[in-house]
């Protein structure tokens, strides 16, 4: 119970940080989400894949609802759910392969079984027809013509309905508006029937099956370790994903090219800085009003030894004719190929299209979203404090000027003298 509360505390703390916007950046949120899901999987024992999927989906919903506009969170949750489903599917296939009796009972039902008299005669010849507990392995050996000689094949296959590929969790999970929605069909009854028919064997095997089922309810799902390893690989992939983008920068930037970028992007900055080691080129940075993030971008590029020129946003169309390509970052890439980017990026894209300039968006795989831009259930924007655009001091001064103007209009009457007196 303490472990579960610890996971709950970690999730709640992360959700609080998201609501307060104290964690910024898609990559940072993706890493943190993957780490929390790994903690959930390792700290809690899940008897089957369905229970694990339910817990992962529940935690993913809570984190995504804390910041619906951060699509990388939902992308990581979908990736982990896909890992669990694939592992459950592999375990189900392995269970059917290891038990030929289950496969034989479904593929060749009741056709090659001999009659009861012939079976008794065969048992008398083999000396196996005892009144006590019979040897079920030898019985099955005789009934199948001696094709099976292993007693392990008589064990009823314990196939968990939740670990069957025809279950509801095998359907792809999608995240819409901050909630994960399962799109698979629920076939628990069919999955239970595929686990083996207990009426076709003796009561001894039925008792063993029931005991094994009770024990399995208290144990941990056998695919848990493989899922943990896959999640660790996902975290390692997130750690190296930006480096993989940066390493190929020299292949995309040539000598004496003019690169135009907009605002500030950490991925774009690392990309251009790495290309500077083997190429000489010039970067034109649009300032990105009203946040003016381009000022920071131009300063960092200059400090890294890259020739950078800062221009106003209104000069983007004029400078586009001299640019060889446009390199920008994005918050997310949607299913139709569109991007979610800072305000003003659309004008840059239109200018690049008018001048037929390549428009390159630098993003990692964690930013690829299966959502469409016109989904009414998804919020694609975020309402932030106006202080980032207009300082409160400047806003206060404007209110004072407006108040003075209103006073002059209300109490000044028709003449300026009256207005002055009223002031």
GROMACS .gro file of C-alpha atoms in nm:
model
  423
    1UNK     CA    1   0.000   0.000   0.000
    2UNK     CA    2   0.289   0.230   0.080
    3UNK     CA    3   0.437   0.173  -0.263
    4UNK     CA    4   0.110   0.264  -0.430
    5UNK     CA    5   0.086   0.585  -0.226
    6UNK     CA    6   0.441   0.670  -0.326
    7UNK     CA    7   0.349   0.639  -0.693
    8UNK     CA    8   0.038   0.847  -0.632
    9UNK     CA    9   0.246   1.116  -0.467
   10UNK     CA   10   0.490   1.124  -0.758
   11UNK     CA   11   0.205   1.154  -1.009
   12UNK     CA   12   0.030   1.426  -0.811
   13UNK     CA   13   0.353   1.623  -0.769
   14UNK     CA   14   0.422   1.606  -1.142
   15UNK     CA   15   0.067   1.713  -1.226
   16UNK     CA   16   0.106   2.012  -0.993
   17UNK     CA   17   0.427   2.115  -1.169
   18UNK     CA   18   0.252   2.090  -1.504
   19UNK     CA   19  -0.039   2.307  -1.391
   20UNK     CA   20   0.204   2.568  -1.262
   21UNK     CA   21   0.408   2.549  -1.586
   22UNK     CA   22   0.724   2.478  -1.389
   23UNK     CA   23   0.830   2.207  -1.637
   24UNK     CA   24   0.866   2.333  -1.992
   25UNK     CA   25   0.973   2.154  -2.308
   26UNK     CA   26   0.824   1.854  -2.484
   27UNK     CA   27   1.135   1.641  -2.437
   28UNK     CA   28   1.151   1.704  -2.063
   29UNK     CA   29   0.784   1.614  -2.023
   30UNK     CA   30   0.825   1.301  -2.234
   31UNK     CA   31   1.118   1.181  -2.023
   32UNK     CA   32   0.937   1.253  -1.697
   33UNK     CA   33   0.624   1.072  -1.814
   34UNK     CA   34   0.821   0.765  -1.920
   35UNK     CA   35   1.004   0.762  -1.587
   36UNK     CA   36   0.676   0.777  -1.392
   37UNK     CA   37   0.527   0.493  -1.596
   38UNK     CA   38   0.839   0.285  -1.536
   39UNK     CA   39   0.804   0.348  -1.163
   40UNK     CA   40   0.441   0.240  -1.179
   41UNK     CA   41   0.525  -0.085  -1.357
   42UNK     CA   42   0.816  -0.175  -1.127
   43UNK     CA   43   0.657  -0.082  -0.793
   44UNK     CA   44   0.321  -0.255  -0.832
   45UNK     CA   45   0.249  -0.622  -0.901
   46UNK     CA   46   0.000  -0.675  -1.182
   47UNK     CA   47  -0.149  -1.024  -1.226
   48UNK     CA   48  -0.210  -0.977  -1.598
   49UNK     CA   49  -0.161  -0.738  -1.886
   50UNK     CA   50  -0.515  -0.598  -1.869
   51UNK     CA   51  -0.465  -0.472  -1.514
   52UNK     CA   52  -0.134  -0.314  -1.610
   53UNK     CA   53  -0.289  -0.144  -1.912
   54UNK     CA   54  -0.571  -0.008  -1.698
   55UNK     CA   55  -0.327   0.143  -1.448
   56UNK     CA   56  -0.105   0.293  -1.718
   57UNK     CA   57  -0.405   0.443  -1.895
   58UNK     CA   58  -0.538   0.588  -1.569
   59UNK     CA   59  -0.206   0.753  -1.481
   60UNK     CA   60  -0.170   0.877  -1.839
   61UNK     CA   61  -0.513   1.039  -1.824
   62UNK     CA   62  -0.425   1.222  -1.504
   63UNK     CA   63  -0.098   1.355  -1.640
   64UNK     CA   64  -0.245   1.460  -1.974
   65UNK     CA   65  -0.539   1.636  -1.810
   66UNK     CA   66  -0.293   1.843  -1.609
   67UNK     CA   67  -0.161   1.992  -1.935
   68UNK     CA   68  -0.372   1.895  -2.238
   69UNK     CA   69  -0.163   2.097  -2.483
   70UNK     CA   70   0.152   1.891  -2.411
   71UNK     CA   71   0.105   1.618  -2.673
   72UNK     CA   72   0.436   1.445  -2.599
   73UNK     CA   73   0.283   1.310  -2.277
   74UNK     CA   74   0.010   1.128  -2.466
   75UNK     CA   75   0.259   1.003  -2.724
   76UNK     CA   76   0.474   0.839  -2.455
   77UNK     CA   77   0.169   0.683  -2.289
   78UNK     CA   78   0.056   0.537  -2.622
   79UNK     CA   79   0.404   0.399  -2.680
   80UNK     CA   80   0.407   0.225  -2.341
   81UNK     CA   81   0.059   0.083  -2.399
   82UNK     CA   82   0.175  -0.051  -2.735
   83UNK     CA   83   0.474  -0.217  -2.567
   84UNK     CA   84   0.248  -0.390  -2.314
   85UNK     CA   85   0.006  -0.512  -2.581
   86UNK     CA   86   0.284  -0.649  -2.798
   87UNK     CA   87   0.438  -0.833  -2.502
   88UNK     CA   88   0.099  -0.976  -2.406
   89UNK     CA   89   0.048  -1.089  -2.763
   90UNK     CA   90   0.389  -1.259  -2.770
   91UNK     CA   91   0.322  -1.432  -2.439
   92UNK     CA   92  -0.011  -1.557  -2.568
   93UNK     CA   93   0.154  -1.701  -2.879
   94UNK     CA   94   0.427  -1.863  -2.671
   95UNK     CA   95   0.168  -2.023  -2.444
   96UNK     CA   96  -0.016  -2.176  -2.738
   97UNK     CA   97   0.306  -2.301  -2.897
   98UNK     CA   98   0.437  -2.463  -2.579
   99UNK     CA   99   0.116  -2.666  -2.533
  100UNK     CA  100   0.045  -2.889  -2.835
  101UNK     CA  101  -0.253  -3.045  -2.660
  102UNK     CA  102  -0.442  -2.715  -2.669
  103UNK     CA  103  -0.362  -2.663  -3.037
  104UNK     CA  104  -0.448  -3.025  -3.118
  105UNK     CA  105  -0.784  -3.001  -2.943
  106UNK     CA  106  -0.882  -2.699  -3.154
  107UNK     CA  107  -0.742  -2.808  -3.489
  108UNK     CA  108  -0.842  -3.179  -3.489
  109UNK     CA  109  -1.146  -3.212  -3.263
  110UNK     CA  110  -1.280  -3.561  -3.183
  111UNK     CA  111  -1.194  -3.713  -3.520
  112UNK     CA  112  -0.903  -3.943  -3.445
  113UNK     CA  113  -1.019  -4.055  -3.099
  114UNK     CA  114  -1.083  -4.431  -3.081
  115UNK     CA  115  -1.398  -4.581  -2.936
  116UNK     CA  116  -1.422  -4.668  -2.565
  117UNK     CA  117  -1.396  -5.045  -2.625
  118UNK     CA  118  -1.090  -5.011  -2.844
  119UNK     CA  119  -0.931  -4.782  -2.587
  120UNK     CA  120  -0.999  -5.031  -2.306
  121UNK     CA  121  -0.850  -5.315  -2.510
  122UNK     CA  122  -0.540  -5.108  -2.576
  123UNK     CA  123  -0.508  -5.032  -2.206
  124UNK     CA  124  -0.538  -5.403  -2.119
  125UNK     CA  125  -0.259  -5.485  -2.362
  126UNK     CA  126  -0.039  -5.216  -2.211
  127UNK     CA  127  -0.129  -5.317  -1.854
  128UNK     CA  128  -0.244  -4.963  -1.767
  129UNK     CA  129  -0.611  -5.020  -1.689
  130UNK     CA  130  -0.597  -4.991  -1.308
  131UNK     CA  131  -0.881  -4.904  -1.076
  132UNK     CA  132  -0.668  -4.647  -0.903
  133UNK     CA  133  -0.540  -4.322  -1.046
  134UNK     CA  134  -0.456  -4.385  -1.408
  135UNK     CA  135  -0.154  -4.248  -1.589
  136UNK     CA  136  -0.306  -3.972  -1.799
  137UNK     CA  137   0.010  -3.931  -2.003
  138UNK     CA  138   0.005  -4.296  -2.115
  139UNK     CA  139  -0.368  -4.274  -2.177
  140UNK     CA  140  -0.322  -3.980  -2.408
  141UNK     CA  141  -0.024  -4.154  -2.568
  142UNK     CA  142  -0.236  -4.453  -2.663
  143UNK     CA  143  -0.531  -4.242  -2.777
  144UNK     CA  144  -0.313  -4.041  -3.012
  145UNK     CA  145  -0.121  -4.337  -3.149
  146UNK     CA  146   0.193  -4.274  -2.946
  147UNK     CA  147   0.256  -3.930  -3.091
  148UNK     CA  148   0.305  -3.763  -2.753
  149UNK     CA  149   0.547  -3.886  -2.490
  150UNK     CA  150   0.569  -3.587  -2.258
  151UNK     CA  151   0.351  -3.553  -1.951
  152UNK     CA  152   0.384  -3.176  -1.961
  153UNK     CA  153   0.154  -3.157  -2.261
  154UNK     CA  154  -0.138  -3.275  -2.045
  155UNK     CA  155  -0.136  -2.963  -1.833
  156UNK     CA  156  -0.431  -2.742  -1.912
  157UNK     CA  157  -0.291  -2.427  -2.072
  158UNK     CA  158  -0.340  -2.138  -1.836
  159UNK     CA  159  -0.402  -1.863  -2.089
  160UNK     CA  160  -0.508  -1.545  -1.919
  161UNK     CA  161  -0.803  -1.383  -2.097
  162UNK     CA  162  -0.633  -1.047  -2.059
  163UNK     CA  163  -0.317  -1.175  -2.229
  164UNK     CA  164  -0.497  -1.296  -2.542
  165UNK     CA  165  -0.446  -1.093  -2.859
  166UNK     CA  166  -0.820  -1.091  -2.925
  167UNK     CA  167  -0.883  -0.898  -2.604
  168UNK     CA  168  -0.996  -0.541  -2.575
  169UNK     CA  169  -0.652  -0.408  -2.488
  170UNK     CA  170  -0.507  -0.520  -2.821
  171UNK     CA  171  -0.691  -0.237  -2.988
  172UNK     CA  172  -0.493   0.081  -3.041
  173UNK     CA  173  -0.527   0.335  -2.765
  174UNK     CA  174  -0.561   0.697  -2.860
  175UNK     CA  175  -0.550   1.011  -2.654
  176UNK     CA  176  -0.823   1.258  -2.733
  177UNK     CA  177  -0.845   1.582  -2.547
  178UNK     CA  178  -0.646   1.454  -2.252
  179UNK     CA  179  -0.810   1.113  -2.212
  180UNK     CA  180  -0.700   0.779  -2.338
  181UNK     CA  181  -0.976   0.602  -2.530
  182UNK     CA  182  -0.953   0.233  -2.605
  183UNK     CA  183  -1.066   0.147  -2.957
  184UNK     CA  184  -1.044  -0.232  -2.933
  185UNK     CA  185  -1.334  -0.478  -2.912
  186UNK     CA  186  -1.409  -0.668  -2.592
  187UNK     CA  187  -1.382  -1.042  -2.657
  188UNK     CA  188  -1.324  -1.177  -2.307
  189UNK     CA  189  -1.564  -1.465  -2.356
  190UNK     CA  190  -1.386  -1.592  -2.665
  191UNK     CA  191  -1.049  -1.554  -2.496
  192UNK     CA  192  -1.168  -1.759  -2.199
  193UNK     CA  193  -1.291  -2.035  -2.427
  194UNK     CA  194  -0.956  -2.051  -2.600
  195UNK     CA  195  -0.788  -2.124  -2.267
  196UNK     CA  196  -0.898  -2.489  -2.282
  197UNK     CA  197  -1.215  -2.685  -2.204
  198UNK     CA  198  -1.201  -2.835  -1.856
  199UNK     CA  199  -1.479  -3.086  -1.927
  200UNK     CA  200  -1.264  -3.280  -2.174
  201UNK     CA  201  -1.017  -3.397  -1.911
  202UNK     CA  202  -1.039  -3.572  -1.576
  203UNK     CA  203  -1.120  -3.415  -1.243
  204UNK     CA  204  -0.756  -3.442  -1.138
  205UNK     CA  205  -0.648  -3.203  -1.413
  206UNK     CA  206  -0.938  -2.972  -1.330
  207UNK     CA  207  -0.826  -2.945  -0.969
  208UNK     CA  208  -0.470  -2.873  -1.078
  209UNK     CA  209  -0.594  -2.604  -1.314
  210UNK     CA  210  -0.799  -2.435  -1.042
  211UNK     CA  211  -0.505  -2.439  -0.803
  212UNK     CA  212  -0.279  -2.299  -1.069
  213UNK     CA  213  -0.531  -2.023  -1.144
  214UNK     CA  214  -0.552  -1.922  -0.777
  215UNK     CA  215  -0.176  -1.908  -0.756
  216UNK     CA  216  -0.154  -1.702  -1.074
  217UNK     CA  217  -0.394  -1.443  -0.928
  218UNK     CA  218  -0.140  -1.363  -0.656
  219UNK     CA  219   0.166  -1.373  -0.879
  220UNK     CA  220   0.306  -1.115  -1.118
  221UNK     CA  221   0.244  -1.116  -1.491
  222UNK     CA  222   0.532  -1.295  -1.656
  223UNK     CA  223   0.576  -1.030  -1.925
  224UNK     CA  224   0.648  -0.758  -1.670
  225UNK     CA  225   1.027  -0.779  -1.695
  226UNK     CA  226   1.022  -0.755  -2.075
  227UNK     CA  227   0.797  -0.449  -2.052
  228UNK     CA  228   1.036  -0.283  -1.807
  229UNK     CA  229   1.329  -0.348  -2.040
  230UNK     CA  230   1.135  -0.200  -2.333
  231UNK     CA  231   1.046   0.111  -2.130
  232UNK     CA  232   1.413   0.150  -2.035
  233UNK     CA  233   1.499   0.138  -2.404
  234UNK     CA  234   1.235   0.404  -2.468
  235UNK     CA  235   1.393   0.631  -2.207
  236UNK     CA  236   1.736   0.577  -2.360
  237UNK     CA  237   1.590   0.662  -2.700
  238UNK     CA  238   1.451   0.987  -2.563
  239UNK     CA  239   1.792   1.073  -2.418
  240UNK     CA  240   1.958   1.026  -2.757
  241UNK     CA  241   1.685   1.157  -2.985
  242UNK     CA  242   1.810   1.516  -3.001
  243UNK     CA  243   2.165   1.401  -3.054
  244UNK     CA  244   2.051   1.194  -3.350
  245UNK     CA  245   1.901   1.506  -3.509
  246UNK     CA  246   2.210   1.716  -3.445
  247UNK     CA  247   2.453   1.461  -3.590
  248UNK     CA  248   2.298   1.486  -3.937
  249UNK     CA  249   2.315   1.866  -3.953
  250UNK     CA  250   2.623   1.870  -4.179
  251UNK     CA  251   2.434   1.668  -4.440
  252UNK     CA  252   2.160   1.931  -4.471
  253UNK     CA  253   2.357   2.258  -4.457
  254UNK     CA  254   2.610   2.346  -4.727
  255UNK     CA  255   2.877   2.613  -4.769
  256UNK     CA  256   2.772   2.978  -4.796
  257UNK     CA  257   2.404   2.902  -4.748
  258UNK     CA  258   2.163   3.149  -4.595
  259UNK     CA  259   1.939   2.986  -4.334
  260UNK     CA  260   1.630   3.164  -4.207
  261UNK     CA  261   1.480   3.073  -3.871
  262UNK     CA  262   1.207   3.215  -3.651
  263UNK     CA  263   1.209   3.272  -3.277
  264UNK     CA  264   1.403   3.043  -3.045
  265UNK     CA  265   1.422   2.664  -3.053
  266UNK     CA  266   1.671   2.455  -2.857
  267UNK     CA  267   1.673   2.185  -3.124
  268UNK     CA  268   1.732   2.437  -3.403
  269UNK     CA  269   2.011   2.605  -3.207
  270UNK     CA  270   2.190   2.274  -3.144
  271UNK     CA  271   2.144   2.181  -3.511
  272UNK     CA  272   2.302   2.505  -3.636
  273UNK     CA  273   2.580   2.502  -3.380
  274UNK     CA  274   2.685   2.151  -3.475
  275UNK     CA  275   2.678   2.238  -3.848
  276UNK     CA  276   2.910   2.533  -3.780
  277UNK     CA  277   3.195   2.290  -3.706
  278UNK     CA  278   3.221   2.187  -4.071
  279UNK     CA  279   3.042   2.457  -4.269
  280UNK     CA  280   3.048   2.834  -4.315
  281UNK     CA  281   2.696   2.974  -4.349
  282UNK     CA  282   2.481   3.266  -4.243
  283UNK     CA  283   2.167   3.260  -4.031
  284UNK     CA  284   1.889   3.519  -4.050
  285UNK     CA  285   1.679   3.520  -3.732
  286UNK     CA  286   1.333   3.675  -3.716
  287UNK     CA  287   1.276   3.833  -3.376
  288UNK     CA  288   0.945   3.655  -3.307
  289UNK     CA  289   0.736   3.936  -3.156
  290UNK     CA  290   0.574   3.979  -2.910
  291UNK     CA  291   0.792   3.744  -2.703
  292UNK     CA  292   1.105   3.845  -2.898
  293UNK     CA  293   1.260   3.502  -2.852
  294UNK     CA  294   1.463   3.564  -3.168
  295UNK     CA  295   1.684   3.808  -2.977
  296UNK     CA  296   1.800   3.527  -2.751
  297UNK     CA  297   1.846   3.296  -3.048
  298UNK     CA  298   2.065   3.545  -3.236
  299UNK     CA  299   2.274   3.614  -2.927
  300UNK     CA  300   2.337   3.243  -2.862
  301UNK     CA  301   2.429   3.178  -3.225
  302UNK     CA  302   2.674   3.466  -3.223
  303UNK     CA  303   2.835   3.335  -2.904
  304UNK     CA  304   2.870   2.993  -3.073
  305UNK     CA  305   3.057   3.146  -3.368
  306UNK     CA  306   2.769   3.142  -3.617
  307UNK     CA  307   2.716   3.454  -3.828
  308UNK     CA  308   2.366   3.566  -3.729
  309UNK     CA  309   2.154   3.861  -3.844
  310UNK     CA  310   1.847   3.970  -3.649
  311UNK     CA  311   1.553   4.108  -3.850
  312UNK     CA  312   1.203   4.225  -3.771
  313UNK     CA  313   0.910   3.998  -3.844
  314UNK     CA  314   0.786   4.239  -4.109
  315UNK     CA  315   1.108   4.184  -4.308
  316UNK     CA  316   1.064   3.806  -4.336
  317UNK     CA  317   0.899   3.822  -4.678
  318UNK     CA  318   1.174   4.044  -4.819
  319UNK     CA  319   1.457   3.832  -4.679
  320UNK     CA  320   1.297   3.507  -4.792
  321UNK     CA  321   1.415   3.569  -5.149
  322UNK     CA  322   1.777   3.546  -5.034
  323UNK     CA  323   1.734   3.239  -4.811
  324UNK     CA  324   1.825   2.889  -4.925
  325UNK     CA  325   1.608   2.709  -4.670
  326UNK     CA  326   1.404   2.765  -4.356
  327UNK     CA  327   1.486   2.573  -4.036
  328UNK     CA  328   1.237   2.595  -3.750
  329UNK     CA  329   1.126   2.395  -3.449
  330UNK     CA  330   0.772   2.296  -3.357
  331UNK     CA  331   0.571   2.196  -3.054
  332UNK     CA  332   0.406   1.899  -3.227
  333UNK     CA  333   0.349   1.744  -3.570
  334UNK     CA  334  -0.011   1.639  -3.634
  335UNK     CA  335  -0.151   1.350  -3.833
  336UNK     CA  336  -0.218   1.555  -4.146
  337UNK     CA  337   0.138   1.691  -4.160
  338UNK     CA  338   0.055   2.024  -3.997
  339UNK     CA  339   0.254   2.159  -3.706
  340UNK     CA  340   0.178   2.342  -3.384
  341UNK     CA  341   0.429   2.626  -3.363
  342UNK     CA  342   0.465   2.969  -3.200
  343UNK     CA  343   0.260   3.264  -3.316
  344UNK     CA  344   0.389   3.406  -3.645
  345UNK     CA  345   0.519   3.081  -3.792
  346UNK     CA  346   0.232   3.067  -4.039
  347UNK     CA  347   0.348   3.388  -4.206
  348UNK     CA  348   0.699   3.245  -4.242
  349UNK     CA  349   0.557   2.930  -4.401
  350UNK     CA  350   0.347   3.132  -4.646
  351UNK     CA  351   0.648   3.340  -4.747
  352UNK     CA  352   0.857   3.025  -4.800
  353UNK     CA  353   0.582   2.875  -5.013
  354UNK     CA  354   0.554   3.191  -5.223
  355UNK     CA  355   0.930   3.192  -5.293
  356UNK     CA  356   0.947   2.810  -5.319
  357UNK     CA  357   1.201   2.781  -5.038
  358UNK     CA  358   1.237   2.445  -4.853
  359UNK     CA  359   1.065   2.461  -4.515
  360UNK     CA  360   1.230   2.214  -4.274
  361UNK     CA  361   1.083   2.137  -3.931
  362UNK     CA  362   1.324   1.983  -3.678
  363UNK     CA  363   1.137   1.755  -3.435
  364UNK     CA  364   1.193   1.423  -3.263
  365UNK     CA  365   0.970   1.119  -3.281
  366UNK     CA  366   0.820   1.204  -2.942
  367UNK     CA  367   0.647   1.502  -3.107
  368UNK     CA  368   0.465   1.301  -3.374
  369UNK     CA  369   0.098   1.301  -3.274
  370UNK     CA  370  -0.187   1.092  -3.425
  371UNK     CA  371  -0.434   1.376  -3.368
  372UNK     CA  372  -0.585   1.595  -3.638
  373UNK     CA  373  -0.589   1.976  -3.620
  374UNK     CA  374  -0.968   2.012  -3.633
  375UNK     CA  375  -1.059   1.765  -3.358
  376UNK     CA  376  -1.321   1.944  -3.143
  377UNK     CA  377  -1.228   1.740  -2.834
  378UNK     CA  378  -0.866   1.858  -2.828
  379UNK     CA  379  -0.747   2.198  -2.711
  380UNK     CA  380  -0.467   2.315  -2.938
  381UNK     CA  381  -0.389   2.638  -2.759
  382UNK     CA  382  -0.285   2.752  -2.415
  383UNK     CA  383  -0.392   3.062  -2.226
  384UNK     CA  384  -0.096   3.219  -2.052
  385UNK     CA  385  -0.033   3.529  -1.845
  386UNK     CA  386  -0.040   3.858  -2.041
  387UNK     CA  387   0.277   3.963  -1.858
  388UNK     CA  388   0.481   3.766  -2.113
  389UNK     CA  389   0.353   4.001  -2.386
  390UNK     CA  390   0.297   4.327  -2.197
  391UNK     CA  391   0.465   4.407  -1.867
  392UNK     CA  392   0.232   4.491  -1.581
  393UNK     CA  393   0.412   4.821  -1.518
  394UNK     CA  394   0.353   4.934  -1.875
  395UNK     CA  395  -0.005   4.810  -1.850
  396UNK     CA  396  -0.057   5.010  -1.532
  397UNK     CA  397   0.073   5.327  -1.696
  398UNK     CA  398  -0.167   5.279  -1.985
  399UNK     CA  399  -0.456   5.241  -1.741
  400UNK     CA  400  -0.358   5.565  -1.569
  401UNK     CA  401  -0.350   5.748  -1.901
  402UNK     CA  402  -0.685   5.599  -1.997
  403UNK     CA  403  -0.834   5.699  -1.663
  404UNK     CA  404  -0.710   6.057  -1.708
  405UNK     CA  405  -0.861   6.065  -2.056
  406UNK     CA  406  -1.195   5.936  -1.928
  407UNK     CA  407  -1.200   6.191  -1.648
  408UNK     CA  408  -1.141   6.467  -1.899
  409UNK     CA  409  -1.427   6.341  -2.112
  410UNK     CA  410  -1.672   6.299  -1.825
  411UNK     CA  411  -1.611   6.612  -1.624
  412UNK     CA  412  -1.462   6.850  -1.875
  413UNK     CA  413  -1.792   6.952  -2.028
  414UNK     CA  414  -1.745   7.115  -2.364
  415UNK     CA  415  -1.436   7.322  -2.290
  416UNK     CA  416  -1.077   7.243  -2.209
  417UNK     CA  417  -1.077   7.474  -1.908
  418UNK     CA  418  -1.351   7.278  -1.742
  419UNK     CA  419  -1.161   6.961  -1.806
  420UNK     CA  420  -0.851   7.102  -1.645
  421UNK     CA  421  -1.047   7.211  -1.344
  422UNK     CA  422  -1.206   6.873  -1.315
  423UNK     CA  423  -0.863   6.713  -1.320
   0.00000   0.00000   0.00000
